[in-house]
Structure formats: structure tokens, C-alpha cells
Tab-separated table of C-alpha atoms in Angstrom:
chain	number	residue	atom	x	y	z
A	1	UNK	CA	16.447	19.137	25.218
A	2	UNK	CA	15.227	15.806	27.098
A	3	UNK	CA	14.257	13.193	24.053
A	4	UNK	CA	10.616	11.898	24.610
A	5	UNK	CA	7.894	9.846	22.543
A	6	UNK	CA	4.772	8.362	22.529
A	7	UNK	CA	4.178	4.450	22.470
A	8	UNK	CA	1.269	1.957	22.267
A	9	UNK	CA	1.353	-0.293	25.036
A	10	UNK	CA	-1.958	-2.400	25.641
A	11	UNK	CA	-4.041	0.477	23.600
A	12	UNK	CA	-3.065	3.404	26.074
A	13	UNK	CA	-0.470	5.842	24.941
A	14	UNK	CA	2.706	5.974	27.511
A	15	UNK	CA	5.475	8.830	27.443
A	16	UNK	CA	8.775	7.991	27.454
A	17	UNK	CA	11.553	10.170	28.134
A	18	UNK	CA	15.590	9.322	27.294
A	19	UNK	CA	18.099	11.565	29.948
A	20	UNK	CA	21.405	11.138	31.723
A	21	UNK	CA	21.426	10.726	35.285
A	22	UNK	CA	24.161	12.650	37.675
A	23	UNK	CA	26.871	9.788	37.210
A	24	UNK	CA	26.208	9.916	33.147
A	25	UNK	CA	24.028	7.150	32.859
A	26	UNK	CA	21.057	6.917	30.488
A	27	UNK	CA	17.608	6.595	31.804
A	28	UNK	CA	14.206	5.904	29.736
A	29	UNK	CA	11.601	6.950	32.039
A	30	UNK	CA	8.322	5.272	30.709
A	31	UNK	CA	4.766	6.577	32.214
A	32	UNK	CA	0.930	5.841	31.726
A	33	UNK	CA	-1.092	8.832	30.387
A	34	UNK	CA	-3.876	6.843	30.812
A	35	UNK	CA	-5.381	7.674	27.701
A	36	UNK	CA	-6.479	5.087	24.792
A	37	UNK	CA	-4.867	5.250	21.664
A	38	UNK	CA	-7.927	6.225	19.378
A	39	UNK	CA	-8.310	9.139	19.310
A	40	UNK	CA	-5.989	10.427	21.895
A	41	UNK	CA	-2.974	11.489	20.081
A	42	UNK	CA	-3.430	15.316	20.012
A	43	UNK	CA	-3.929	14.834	24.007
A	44	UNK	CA	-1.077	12.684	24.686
A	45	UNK	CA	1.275	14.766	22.868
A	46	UNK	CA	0.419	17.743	24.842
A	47	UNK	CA	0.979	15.327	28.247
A	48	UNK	CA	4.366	14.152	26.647
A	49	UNK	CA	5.686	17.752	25.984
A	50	UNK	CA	4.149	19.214	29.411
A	51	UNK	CA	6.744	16.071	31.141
A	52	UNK	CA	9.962	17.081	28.930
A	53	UNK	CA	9.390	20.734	30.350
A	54	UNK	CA	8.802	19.388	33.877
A	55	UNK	CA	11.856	17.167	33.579
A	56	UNK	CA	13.685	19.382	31.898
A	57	UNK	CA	13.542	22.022	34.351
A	58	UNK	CA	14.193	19.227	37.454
A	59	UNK	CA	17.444	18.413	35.817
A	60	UNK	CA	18.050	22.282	35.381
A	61	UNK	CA	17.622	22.988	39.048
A	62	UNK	CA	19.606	19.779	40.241
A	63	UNK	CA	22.690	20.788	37.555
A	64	UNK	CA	22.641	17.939	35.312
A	65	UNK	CA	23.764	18.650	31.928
A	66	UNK	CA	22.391	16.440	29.418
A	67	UNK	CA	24.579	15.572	25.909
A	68	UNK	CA	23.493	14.780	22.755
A	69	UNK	CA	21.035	12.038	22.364
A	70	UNK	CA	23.280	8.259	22.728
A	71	UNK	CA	21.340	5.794	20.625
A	72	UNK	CA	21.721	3.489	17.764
A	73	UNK	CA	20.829	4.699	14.362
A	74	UNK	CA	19.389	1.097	13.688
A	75	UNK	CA	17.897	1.071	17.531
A	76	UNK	CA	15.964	3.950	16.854
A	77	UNK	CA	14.637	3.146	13.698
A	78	UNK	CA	13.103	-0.267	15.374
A	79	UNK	CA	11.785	2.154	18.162
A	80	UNK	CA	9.898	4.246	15.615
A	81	UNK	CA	8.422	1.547	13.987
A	82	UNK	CA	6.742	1.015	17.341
A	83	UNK	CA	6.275	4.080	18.018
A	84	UNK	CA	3.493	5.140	13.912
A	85	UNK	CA	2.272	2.154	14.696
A	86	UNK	CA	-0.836	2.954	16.312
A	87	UNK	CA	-0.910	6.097	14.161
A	88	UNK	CA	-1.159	4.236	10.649
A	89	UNK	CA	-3.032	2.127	8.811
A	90	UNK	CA	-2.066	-1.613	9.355
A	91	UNK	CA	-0.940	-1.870	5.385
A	92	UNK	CA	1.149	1.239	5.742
A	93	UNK	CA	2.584	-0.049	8.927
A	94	UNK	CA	3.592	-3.350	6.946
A	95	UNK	CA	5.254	-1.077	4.165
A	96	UNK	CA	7.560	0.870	7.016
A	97	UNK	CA	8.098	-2.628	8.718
A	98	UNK	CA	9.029	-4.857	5.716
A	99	UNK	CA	11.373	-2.172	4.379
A	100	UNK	CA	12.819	-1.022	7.659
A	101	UNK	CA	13.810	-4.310	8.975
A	102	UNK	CA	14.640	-6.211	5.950
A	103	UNK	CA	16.752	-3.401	3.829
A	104	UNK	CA	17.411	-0.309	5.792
A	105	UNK	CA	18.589	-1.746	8.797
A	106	UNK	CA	20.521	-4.876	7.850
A	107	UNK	CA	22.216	-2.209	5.206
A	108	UNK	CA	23.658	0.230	7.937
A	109	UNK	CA	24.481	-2.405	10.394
A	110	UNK	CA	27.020	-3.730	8.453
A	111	UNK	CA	27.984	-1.100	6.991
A	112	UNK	CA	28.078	1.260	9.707
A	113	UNK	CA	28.293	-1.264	13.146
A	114	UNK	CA	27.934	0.839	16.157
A	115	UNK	CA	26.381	3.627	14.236
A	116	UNK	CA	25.036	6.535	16.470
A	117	UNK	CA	21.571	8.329	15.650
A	118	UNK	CA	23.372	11.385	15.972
A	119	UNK	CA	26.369	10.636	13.812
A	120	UNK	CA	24.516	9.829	11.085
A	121	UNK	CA	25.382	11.796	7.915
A	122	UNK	CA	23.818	13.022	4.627
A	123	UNK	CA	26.777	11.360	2.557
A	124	UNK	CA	26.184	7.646	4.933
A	125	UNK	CA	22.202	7.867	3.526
A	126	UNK	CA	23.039	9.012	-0.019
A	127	UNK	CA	25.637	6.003	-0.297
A	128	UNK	CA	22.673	3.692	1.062
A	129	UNK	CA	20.851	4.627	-2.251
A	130	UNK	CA	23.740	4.564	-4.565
A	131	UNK	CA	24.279	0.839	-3.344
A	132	UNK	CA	20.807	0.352	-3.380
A	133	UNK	CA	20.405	0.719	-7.075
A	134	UNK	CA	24.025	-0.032	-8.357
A	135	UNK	CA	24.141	-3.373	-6.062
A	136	UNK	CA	20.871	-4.869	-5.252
A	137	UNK	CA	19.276	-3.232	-8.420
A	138	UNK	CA	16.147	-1.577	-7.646
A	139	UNK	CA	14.529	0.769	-8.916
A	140	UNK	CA	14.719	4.795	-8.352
A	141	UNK	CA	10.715	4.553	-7.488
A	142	UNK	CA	12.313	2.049	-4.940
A	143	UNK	CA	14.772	4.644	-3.430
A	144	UNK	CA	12.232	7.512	-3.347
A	145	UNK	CA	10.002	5.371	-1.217
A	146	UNK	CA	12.720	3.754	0.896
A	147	UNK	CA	13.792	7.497	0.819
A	148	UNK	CA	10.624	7.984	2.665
A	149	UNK	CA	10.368	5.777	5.395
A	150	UNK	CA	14.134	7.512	6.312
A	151	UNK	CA	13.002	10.933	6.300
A	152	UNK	CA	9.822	10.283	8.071
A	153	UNK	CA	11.450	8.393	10.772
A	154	UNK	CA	14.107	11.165	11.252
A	155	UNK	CA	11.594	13.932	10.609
A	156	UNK	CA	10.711	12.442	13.862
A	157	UNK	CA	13.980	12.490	15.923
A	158	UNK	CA	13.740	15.841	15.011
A	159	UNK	CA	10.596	16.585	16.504
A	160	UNK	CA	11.427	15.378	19.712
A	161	UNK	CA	14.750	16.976	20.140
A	162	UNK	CA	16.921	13.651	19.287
A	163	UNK	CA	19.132	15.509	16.579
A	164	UNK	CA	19.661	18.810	15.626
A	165	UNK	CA	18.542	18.976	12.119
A	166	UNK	CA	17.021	15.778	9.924
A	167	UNK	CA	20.305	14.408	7.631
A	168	UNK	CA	17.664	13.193	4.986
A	169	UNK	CA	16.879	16.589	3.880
A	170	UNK	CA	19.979	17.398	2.142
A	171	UNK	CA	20.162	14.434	0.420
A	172	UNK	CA	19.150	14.233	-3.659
A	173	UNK	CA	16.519	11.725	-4.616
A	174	UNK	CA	16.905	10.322	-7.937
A	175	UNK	CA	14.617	10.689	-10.456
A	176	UNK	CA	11.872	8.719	-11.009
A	177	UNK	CA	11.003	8.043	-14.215
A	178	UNK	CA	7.137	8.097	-15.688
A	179	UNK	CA	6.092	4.303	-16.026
A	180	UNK	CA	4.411	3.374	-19.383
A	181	UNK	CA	2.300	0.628	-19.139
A	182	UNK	CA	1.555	-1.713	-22.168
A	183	UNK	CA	-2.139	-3.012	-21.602
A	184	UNK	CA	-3.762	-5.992	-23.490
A	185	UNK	CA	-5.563	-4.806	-26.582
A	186	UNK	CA	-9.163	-6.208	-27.434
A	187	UNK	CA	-7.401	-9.330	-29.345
A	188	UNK	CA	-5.672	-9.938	-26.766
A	189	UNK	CA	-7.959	-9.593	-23.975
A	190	UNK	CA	-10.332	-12.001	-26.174
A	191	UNK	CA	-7.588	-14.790	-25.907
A	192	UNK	CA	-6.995	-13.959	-22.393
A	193	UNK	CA	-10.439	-14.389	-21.248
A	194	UNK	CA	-10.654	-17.620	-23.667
A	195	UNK	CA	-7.675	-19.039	-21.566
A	196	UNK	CA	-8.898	-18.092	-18.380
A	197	UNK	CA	-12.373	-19.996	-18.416
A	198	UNK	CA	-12.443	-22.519	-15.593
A	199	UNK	CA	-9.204	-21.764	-13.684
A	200	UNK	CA	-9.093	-19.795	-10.343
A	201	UNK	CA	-8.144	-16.698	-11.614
A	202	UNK	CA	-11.087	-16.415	-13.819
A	203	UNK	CA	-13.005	-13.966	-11.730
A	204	UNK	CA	-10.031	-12.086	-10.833
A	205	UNK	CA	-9.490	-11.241	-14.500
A	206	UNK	CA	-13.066	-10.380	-15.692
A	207	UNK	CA	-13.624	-7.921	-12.662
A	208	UNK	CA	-10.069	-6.146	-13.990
A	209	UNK	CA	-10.621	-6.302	-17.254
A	210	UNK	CA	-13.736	-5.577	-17.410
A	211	UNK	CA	-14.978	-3.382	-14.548
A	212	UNK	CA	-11.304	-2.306	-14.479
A	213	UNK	CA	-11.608	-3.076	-10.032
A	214	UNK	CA	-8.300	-3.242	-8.594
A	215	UNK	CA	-7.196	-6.231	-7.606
A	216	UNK	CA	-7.910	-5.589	-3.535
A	217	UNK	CA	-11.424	-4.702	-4.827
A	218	UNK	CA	-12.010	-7.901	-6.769
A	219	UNK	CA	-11.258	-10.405	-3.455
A	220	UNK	CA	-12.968	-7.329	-1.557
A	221	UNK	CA	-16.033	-8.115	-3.554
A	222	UNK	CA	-19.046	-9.175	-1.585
A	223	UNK	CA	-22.292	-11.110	-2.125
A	224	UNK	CA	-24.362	-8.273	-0.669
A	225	UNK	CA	-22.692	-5.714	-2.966
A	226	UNK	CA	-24.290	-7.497	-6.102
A	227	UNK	CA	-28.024	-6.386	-6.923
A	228	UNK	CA	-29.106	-9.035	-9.135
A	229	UNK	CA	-32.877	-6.689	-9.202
A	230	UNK	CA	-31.685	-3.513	-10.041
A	231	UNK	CA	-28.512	-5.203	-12.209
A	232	UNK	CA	-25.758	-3.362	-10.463
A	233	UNK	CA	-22.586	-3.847	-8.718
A	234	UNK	CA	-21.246	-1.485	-5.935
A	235	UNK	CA	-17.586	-1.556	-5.200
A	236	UNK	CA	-17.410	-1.014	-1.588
A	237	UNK	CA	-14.560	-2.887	0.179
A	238	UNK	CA	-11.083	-4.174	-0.443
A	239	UNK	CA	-9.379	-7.165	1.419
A	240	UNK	CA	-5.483	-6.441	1.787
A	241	UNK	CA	-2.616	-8.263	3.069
A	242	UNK	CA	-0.081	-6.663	5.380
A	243	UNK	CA	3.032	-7.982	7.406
A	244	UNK	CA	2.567	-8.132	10.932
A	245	UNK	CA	4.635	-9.601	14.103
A	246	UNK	CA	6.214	-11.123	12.043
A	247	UNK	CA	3.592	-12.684	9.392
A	248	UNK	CA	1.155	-12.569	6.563
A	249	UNK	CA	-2.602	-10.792	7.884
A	250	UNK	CA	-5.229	-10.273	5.918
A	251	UNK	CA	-7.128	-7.267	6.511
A	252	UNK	CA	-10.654	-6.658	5.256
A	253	UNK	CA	-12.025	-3.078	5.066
A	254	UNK	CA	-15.234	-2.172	4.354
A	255	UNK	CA	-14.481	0.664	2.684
A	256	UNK	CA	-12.411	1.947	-0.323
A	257	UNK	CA	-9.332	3.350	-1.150
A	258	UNK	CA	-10.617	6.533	-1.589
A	259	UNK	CA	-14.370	7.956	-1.254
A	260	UNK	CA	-14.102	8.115	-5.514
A	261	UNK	CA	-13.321	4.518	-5.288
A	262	UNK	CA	-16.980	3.783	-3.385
A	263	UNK	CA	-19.007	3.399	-7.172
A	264	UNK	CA	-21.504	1.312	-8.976
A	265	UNK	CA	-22.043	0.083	-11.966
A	266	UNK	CA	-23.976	-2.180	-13.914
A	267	UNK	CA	-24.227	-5.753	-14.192
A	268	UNK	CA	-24.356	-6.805	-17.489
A	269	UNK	CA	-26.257	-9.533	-18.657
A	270	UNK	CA	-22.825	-11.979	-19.394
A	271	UNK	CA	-21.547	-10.987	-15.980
A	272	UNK	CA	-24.908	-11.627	-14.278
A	273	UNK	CA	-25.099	-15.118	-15.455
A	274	UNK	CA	-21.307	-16.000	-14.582
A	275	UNK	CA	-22.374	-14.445	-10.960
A	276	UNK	CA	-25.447	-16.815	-11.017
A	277	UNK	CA	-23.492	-19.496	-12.030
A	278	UNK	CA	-21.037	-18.912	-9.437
A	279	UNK	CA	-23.316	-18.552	-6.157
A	280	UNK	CA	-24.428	-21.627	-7.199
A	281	UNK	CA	-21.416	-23.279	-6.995
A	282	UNK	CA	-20.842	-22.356	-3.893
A	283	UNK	CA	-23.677	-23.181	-2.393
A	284	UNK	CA	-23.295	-26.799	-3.423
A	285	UNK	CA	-19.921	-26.868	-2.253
A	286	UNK	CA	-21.233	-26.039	0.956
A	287	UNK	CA	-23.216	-28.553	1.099
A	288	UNK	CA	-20.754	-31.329	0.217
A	289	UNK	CA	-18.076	-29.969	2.180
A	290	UNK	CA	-20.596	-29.725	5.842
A	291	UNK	CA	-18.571	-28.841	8.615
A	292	UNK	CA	-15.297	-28.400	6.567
A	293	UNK	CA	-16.893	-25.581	4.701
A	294	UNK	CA	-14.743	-22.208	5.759
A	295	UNK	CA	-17.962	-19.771	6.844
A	296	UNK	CA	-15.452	-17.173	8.091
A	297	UNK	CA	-15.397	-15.773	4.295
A	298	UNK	CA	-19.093	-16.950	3.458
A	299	UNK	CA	-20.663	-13.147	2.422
A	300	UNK	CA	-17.315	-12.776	-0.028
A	301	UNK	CA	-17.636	-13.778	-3.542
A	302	UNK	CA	-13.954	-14.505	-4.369
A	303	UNK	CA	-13.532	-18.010	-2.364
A	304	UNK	CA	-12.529	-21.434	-3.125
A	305	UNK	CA	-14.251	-24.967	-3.071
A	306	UNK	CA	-13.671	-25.235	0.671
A	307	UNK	CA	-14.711	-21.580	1.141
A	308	UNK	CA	-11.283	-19.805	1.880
A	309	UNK	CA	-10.703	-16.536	0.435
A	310	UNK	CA	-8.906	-15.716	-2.344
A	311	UNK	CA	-5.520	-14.074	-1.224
A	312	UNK	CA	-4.529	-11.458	-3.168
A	313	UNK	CA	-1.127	-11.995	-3.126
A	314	UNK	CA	-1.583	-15.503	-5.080
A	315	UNK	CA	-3.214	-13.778	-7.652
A	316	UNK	CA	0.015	-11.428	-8.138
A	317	UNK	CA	2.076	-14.059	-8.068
A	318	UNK	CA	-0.049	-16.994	-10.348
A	319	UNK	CA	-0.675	-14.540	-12.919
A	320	UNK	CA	2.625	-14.493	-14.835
A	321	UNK	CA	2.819	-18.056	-15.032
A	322	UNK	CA	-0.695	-18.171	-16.271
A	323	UNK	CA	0.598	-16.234	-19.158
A	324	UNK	CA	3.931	-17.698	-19.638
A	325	UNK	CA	2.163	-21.149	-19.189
A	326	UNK	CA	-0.449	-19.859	-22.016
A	327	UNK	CA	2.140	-18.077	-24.456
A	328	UNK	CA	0.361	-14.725	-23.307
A	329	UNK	CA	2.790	-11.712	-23.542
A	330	UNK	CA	3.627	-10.784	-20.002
A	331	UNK	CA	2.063	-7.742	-18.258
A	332	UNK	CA	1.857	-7.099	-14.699
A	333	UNK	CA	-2.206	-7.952	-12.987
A	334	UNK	CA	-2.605	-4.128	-12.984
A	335	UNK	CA	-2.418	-3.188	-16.672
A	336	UNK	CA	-5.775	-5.459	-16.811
A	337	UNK	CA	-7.244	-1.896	-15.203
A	338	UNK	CA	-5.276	-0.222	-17.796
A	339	UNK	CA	-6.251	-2.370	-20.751
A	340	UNK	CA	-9.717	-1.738	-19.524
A	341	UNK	CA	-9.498	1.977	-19.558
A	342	UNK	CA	-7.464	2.213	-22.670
A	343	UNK	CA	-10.300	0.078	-24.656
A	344	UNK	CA	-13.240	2.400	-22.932
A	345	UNK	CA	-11.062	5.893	-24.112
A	346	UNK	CA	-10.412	4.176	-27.695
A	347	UNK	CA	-14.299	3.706	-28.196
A	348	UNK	CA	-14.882	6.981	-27.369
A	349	UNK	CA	-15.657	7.152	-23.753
A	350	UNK	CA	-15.075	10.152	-21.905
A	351	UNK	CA	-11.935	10.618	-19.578
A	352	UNK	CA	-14.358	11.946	-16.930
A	353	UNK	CA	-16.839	8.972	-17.231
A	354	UNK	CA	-13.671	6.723	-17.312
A	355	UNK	CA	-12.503	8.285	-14.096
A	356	UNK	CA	-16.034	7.798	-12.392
A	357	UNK	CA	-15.798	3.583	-13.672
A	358	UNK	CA	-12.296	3.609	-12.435
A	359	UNK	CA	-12.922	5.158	-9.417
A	360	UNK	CA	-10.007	7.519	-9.702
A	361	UNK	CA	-10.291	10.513	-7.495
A	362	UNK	CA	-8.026	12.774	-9.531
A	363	UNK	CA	-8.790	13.209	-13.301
A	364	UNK	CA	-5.205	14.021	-13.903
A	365	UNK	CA	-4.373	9.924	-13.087
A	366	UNK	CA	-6.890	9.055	-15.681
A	367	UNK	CA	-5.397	11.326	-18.879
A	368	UNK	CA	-1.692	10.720	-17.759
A	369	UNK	CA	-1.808	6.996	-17.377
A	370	UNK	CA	-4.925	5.312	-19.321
A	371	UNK	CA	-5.336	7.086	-22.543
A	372	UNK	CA	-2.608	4.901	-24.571
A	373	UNK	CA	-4.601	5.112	-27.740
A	374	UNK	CA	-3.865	1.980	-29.955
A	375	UNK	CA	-2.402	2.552	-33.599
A	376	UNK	CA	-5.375	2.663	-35.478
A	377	UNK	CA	-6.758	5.602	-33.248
A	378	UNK	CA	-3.413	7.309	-34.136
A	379	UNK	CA	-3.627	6.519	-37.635
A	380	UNK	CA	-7.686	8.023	-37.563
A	381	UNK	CA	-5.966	11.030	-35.894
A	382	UNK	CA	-3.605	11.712	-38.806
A	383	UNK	CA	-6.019	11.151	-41.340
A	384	UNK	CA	-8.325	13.804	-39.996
A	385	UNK	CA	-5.597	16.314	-39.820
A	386	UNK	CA	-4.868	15.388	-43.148
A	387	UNK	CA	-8.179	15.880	-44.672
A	388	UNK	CA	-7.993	19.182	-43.586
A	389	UNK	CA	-4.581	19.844	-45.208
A	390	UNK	CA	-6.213	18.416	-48.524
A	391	UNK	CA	-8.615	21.731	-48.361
A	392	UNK	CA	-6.509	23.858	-48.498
């Protein structure tokens, strides 16, 4: 079978087909199907297999034999990459990219120089994973979802007739364990938000901790969303970062990680006048900054004295040392969300009402990971089964 794919050049979708000529020498025959990428893959694909048949049955008639596909493991894994990216969102697309070319690839060629796509072995990818977590250390979550990219991207040589059978599927996954956060408990959150007054990461923190917003849905956060009449705020877009060509892109959406994720809620009175207090901030800074004032991020909420946005990747990485720096026990940005939820189930909120102020789409991700009741709530628990005992 002649090897084919689609790729992205310019925004139209092109064929290209790998064969060997009558003296035994590859060819990649590239050609226009002069369709745009949105919403043209279905289309194309149908074009691309229609021109493997056609070819296919040229090389028949003329008596060319064609062998096994002759490419580079690592050479084909840099052509995929090319080849989802006009099929994926821009963030997944920096996920493949970022763990492609900076762990799987660097990994095989030099382990494996001169490796051939169709040489590669079950055994070759399982030893990638043993080193992966006996050598560099990472995690089996890690593996699973380096584990993925692999499969996916020979999934594909599959598909197209590159290999005979995908490697990846015969090769065991470890175990990933079930994470257990360790949120902030009211005390704590109390001399978090004491600590936090003033600094940069002030608004970051109450919209976790209190509103429980992820952390692309607090820099997401827009002037527009906030109702200051009706006292409510909608969560309805996220600003992400993804690696691209080679550097850091920020990517605003306006919409939400999921449809559950599009929700409103109210704007307490405290929050309203921080808000207040904040627009008007900014509106001064405007005016004393003239011209140097950023206006590219003007309807977002989350910006800085000169009006650039607040990146969420500084926010990941300032807020350990804001704890460290404060003697706050460590947790990771997220288990702000978490702390919020677990206070909200511990005073007797609903899971289902805590899923609709999350935003969670599935129930089941609100009971398994947020309802870390605190030891009193435990201790209330065994004195009610207790009380019973006592009747009898």
C-alpha cells in the first residue's frame, strides 16, 4: 500500500504520497486539493485515498513493487506533528509539540540512531518509559500521556498504510495512581488572603478561592462579563498559553472549557467593591501612562499598571514562592479550586450545586476529587453514628 497524508500548507490541505520509483528510489509526491483547511477534512481525505488507489494501480500496471515504508521513526514523528496540526486545538498542538520534540525524540535518537518507522518495536517504546520514570523521574501520569502522543501518532502510520500493525498497542501502561489533593482549610485561606492584599496575585487568588475559577478563567476574566446592576459574574472565556514555532503564544478564547464551564454567579458585596476599586485603578493608570498604556488587553480585568495581561504561566510559577516567601504550606495554584469546593461541601452545600459553581461537567469529578471533608466533619460523622449505637 502507497503511504499518503494530509498537510496544511498556506490553509489548503495538500496530499502527499511516499513510493519507490523503478530504480528504487523514494518519491513524495505532494499535490493541491484545493480545498481550505476548515472544514475540509472529511473531503480531503476522500481526495487523498481516491490518489493512493489511482497511484497504486499506475505502479501495478507499470510493475513496480513497492517495500515497506523507509522512514525515520524520529522523521515521522516531526511529520505528524505537522500533519494534527490544523486538526487540533492550538494548546493541544503545543502539548504534542513540547513533548514530541523535547523528550520523545531526543530519547530515541540517541538511543536508537538511524531508527526506521518500521523497525520500531513494542520492547524499544516500553524501555522509553522504564527510563522515563527510573532516569529522568517522572511521573506514571507523565508516561500515560507521553504514552499518548506515541500511540496517536502511530495510530496514524497505521491508517495510512506506513506499518503493519501500531507497536504501541501491546505495550503496558503503568498505573496511574489517584492524586489526593490537600486544599487550604478556612484558617488557612484567612491567612492566605491576609498575605495576599496588595501584591499581583491578589486577584488571581480570590477568583480561585473563592469562585473556585480556574486559573485560565481568572486572566480570561473580562470587564464586560461583570454586571455590577444585576450583581453577577459570568465566566465566559479563558486566556491560555501554548508553544508555537518555536515560542510562548497566548491564546484568548471566548469560550470555556466545556459548555458546563459557561456559568454565573453572584457578585458579592466584598468582591463588588474590590472590582470597583480595581476599574478604578486602571483607569487612572491609563491616564498617567497615555500612549504607553497597552490597549491590546483593555476589556480584560487581570492586567498590570501598564495594561499588559496577566500571563498565566507567572501566576504558576510566582505562587510557590509567595508561600515559601510567606511561611504558607505549599500547595499547587489548583487546590485553591479545591479548597474552595471542599469549604462549600463542609458547610453543607450540595455536590450538584458545587458542580454547577465549579463548572464541572461530570458530577463524578466533583464527589471523587472535592469532597475531602476536614476532621471535625469526620468527627460529627462518628458522633452521629454513635448516638445511634447509644439507643440501642
Amino acid at each position: 500500500m502507497v503511504p499518503g497524508y494530509l498537510r496544511d500548507r498556506n490553509g489548503i490541505y495538500y496530499t502527499v504520497l511516499s513510493y519507490y520509483d523503478i530504480n528504487g528510489k523514494r518519491v513524495l509526491s505532494s499535490k493541491s486539493t484545493g480545498l481550505p483547511v476548515k472544514g475540509n477534512k472529511k473531503r480531503a481525505e476522500e481526495i487523498l485515498i481516491q490518489e493512493r488507489m489511482a497511484l497504486e494501480e499506475k505502479l501495478k500496471n507499470q510493475g513496480i513493487q513497492q517495500g515497506e515504508c523507509n522512514v525515520l521513526f524520529t522523521a515521522f514523528l516531526k511529520e505528524w506533528l505537522e500533519i494534527i496540526k490544523p486538526t487540533v486545538e492550538i494548546t493541544t498542538y503545543s502539548g504534542y509539540t513540547l513533548t514530541v520534540l523535547n523528550k520523545i525524540i531526543p530519547y530515541f535518537d540517541s538511543k536508537y540512531p538511524g531508527l526506521m518507522l518500521r523497525d520500531l518495536t513494542p520492547k524499544m517504546i516500553q524501555d522509553y518509559y522504564t527510563y522515563s520514570m527510573n532516569k529522568e523521574g517522572v511521573t506514571a501520569n507523565t508516561v500515560v500521556h507521553r504514552h499518548a502522543n506515541i500511540h496517536k501518532a502511530l495510530k496514524y502510520a497505521f491508517k495510512v498504510g506506513m506499518i503493519e500493525s501500531n507497536p504501541a498497542d501491546k505495550v503496558e501502561k503503568p498505573k496511574v495512581g489517584k492524586f489526593e489533593s490537600e486544599p487550604y482549610n478556612a484558617k488557612e485561606l484567612s491567612e492566605l488572603f491576609e498575605a495576599v492584599k496588595g501584591t499581583n496575585l491578589e486577584l488571581a487568588i480570590l477568583l480561585s478561592a473563592f469562585y473556585g475559577l480556574r486559573r485560565e478563567e481568572a486572566v480570561g476574566l473580562k470587564w464586560k462579563s461583570i454586571d455590577f446592576e444585576k450583581k453577577t459574574i459570568t465566566i465566559k472565556s479563558v486566556v491560555t498559553e501554548a508553544y508555537v514555532d518555536g515560542k510562548i503564544t497566548l491564546v484568548e478564547k471566548d469560550r470555556t472549557k466545556t459548555k458546563s464551564s459557561f456559568r454565573t454567579l453572584p457578585l458579592v458585596p466584598q468582591f463588588e467593591d474590590f472590582l470597583k476599586k480595581l476599574k478604578a485603578e486602571q483607569e487612572h493608570n491609563r491616564e498617567i501612562c497615555g500612549s504607553y498604556y497597552n490597549k491590546d488587553f483593555i476589556d480584560y480585568v487581570y492586567v498590570n499598571q501598564v495594561g499588559d495581561i496577566m500571563k498565566p504561566g507567572y501566576i504558576t510559577q510566582q505562587f510557590p514562592k509567595f508561600l515559601e516567601k510567606n511561611g504558607l504550606r505549599r500547595i499547587r495554584f489548583h487546590d485553591l479550586r479545591h479548597s474552595c469546593a471542599t469549604l462549600l461541601y463542609a458547610n453543607g452545600v450540595a455536590l450538584k450545586d458545587i458542580q454547577m459553581w465549579l463548572g464541572h461537567s461530570d458530577i463524578s469529578t466533583t464527589s471523587n476529587i472535592y469532597t475531602h471533608l476536614d476532621f471535625d466533619s469526620k468527627i460529627n460523622s462518628a458522633n452521629a453514628i454513635l448516638s445511634i449505637l447509644d439507643e440501642d
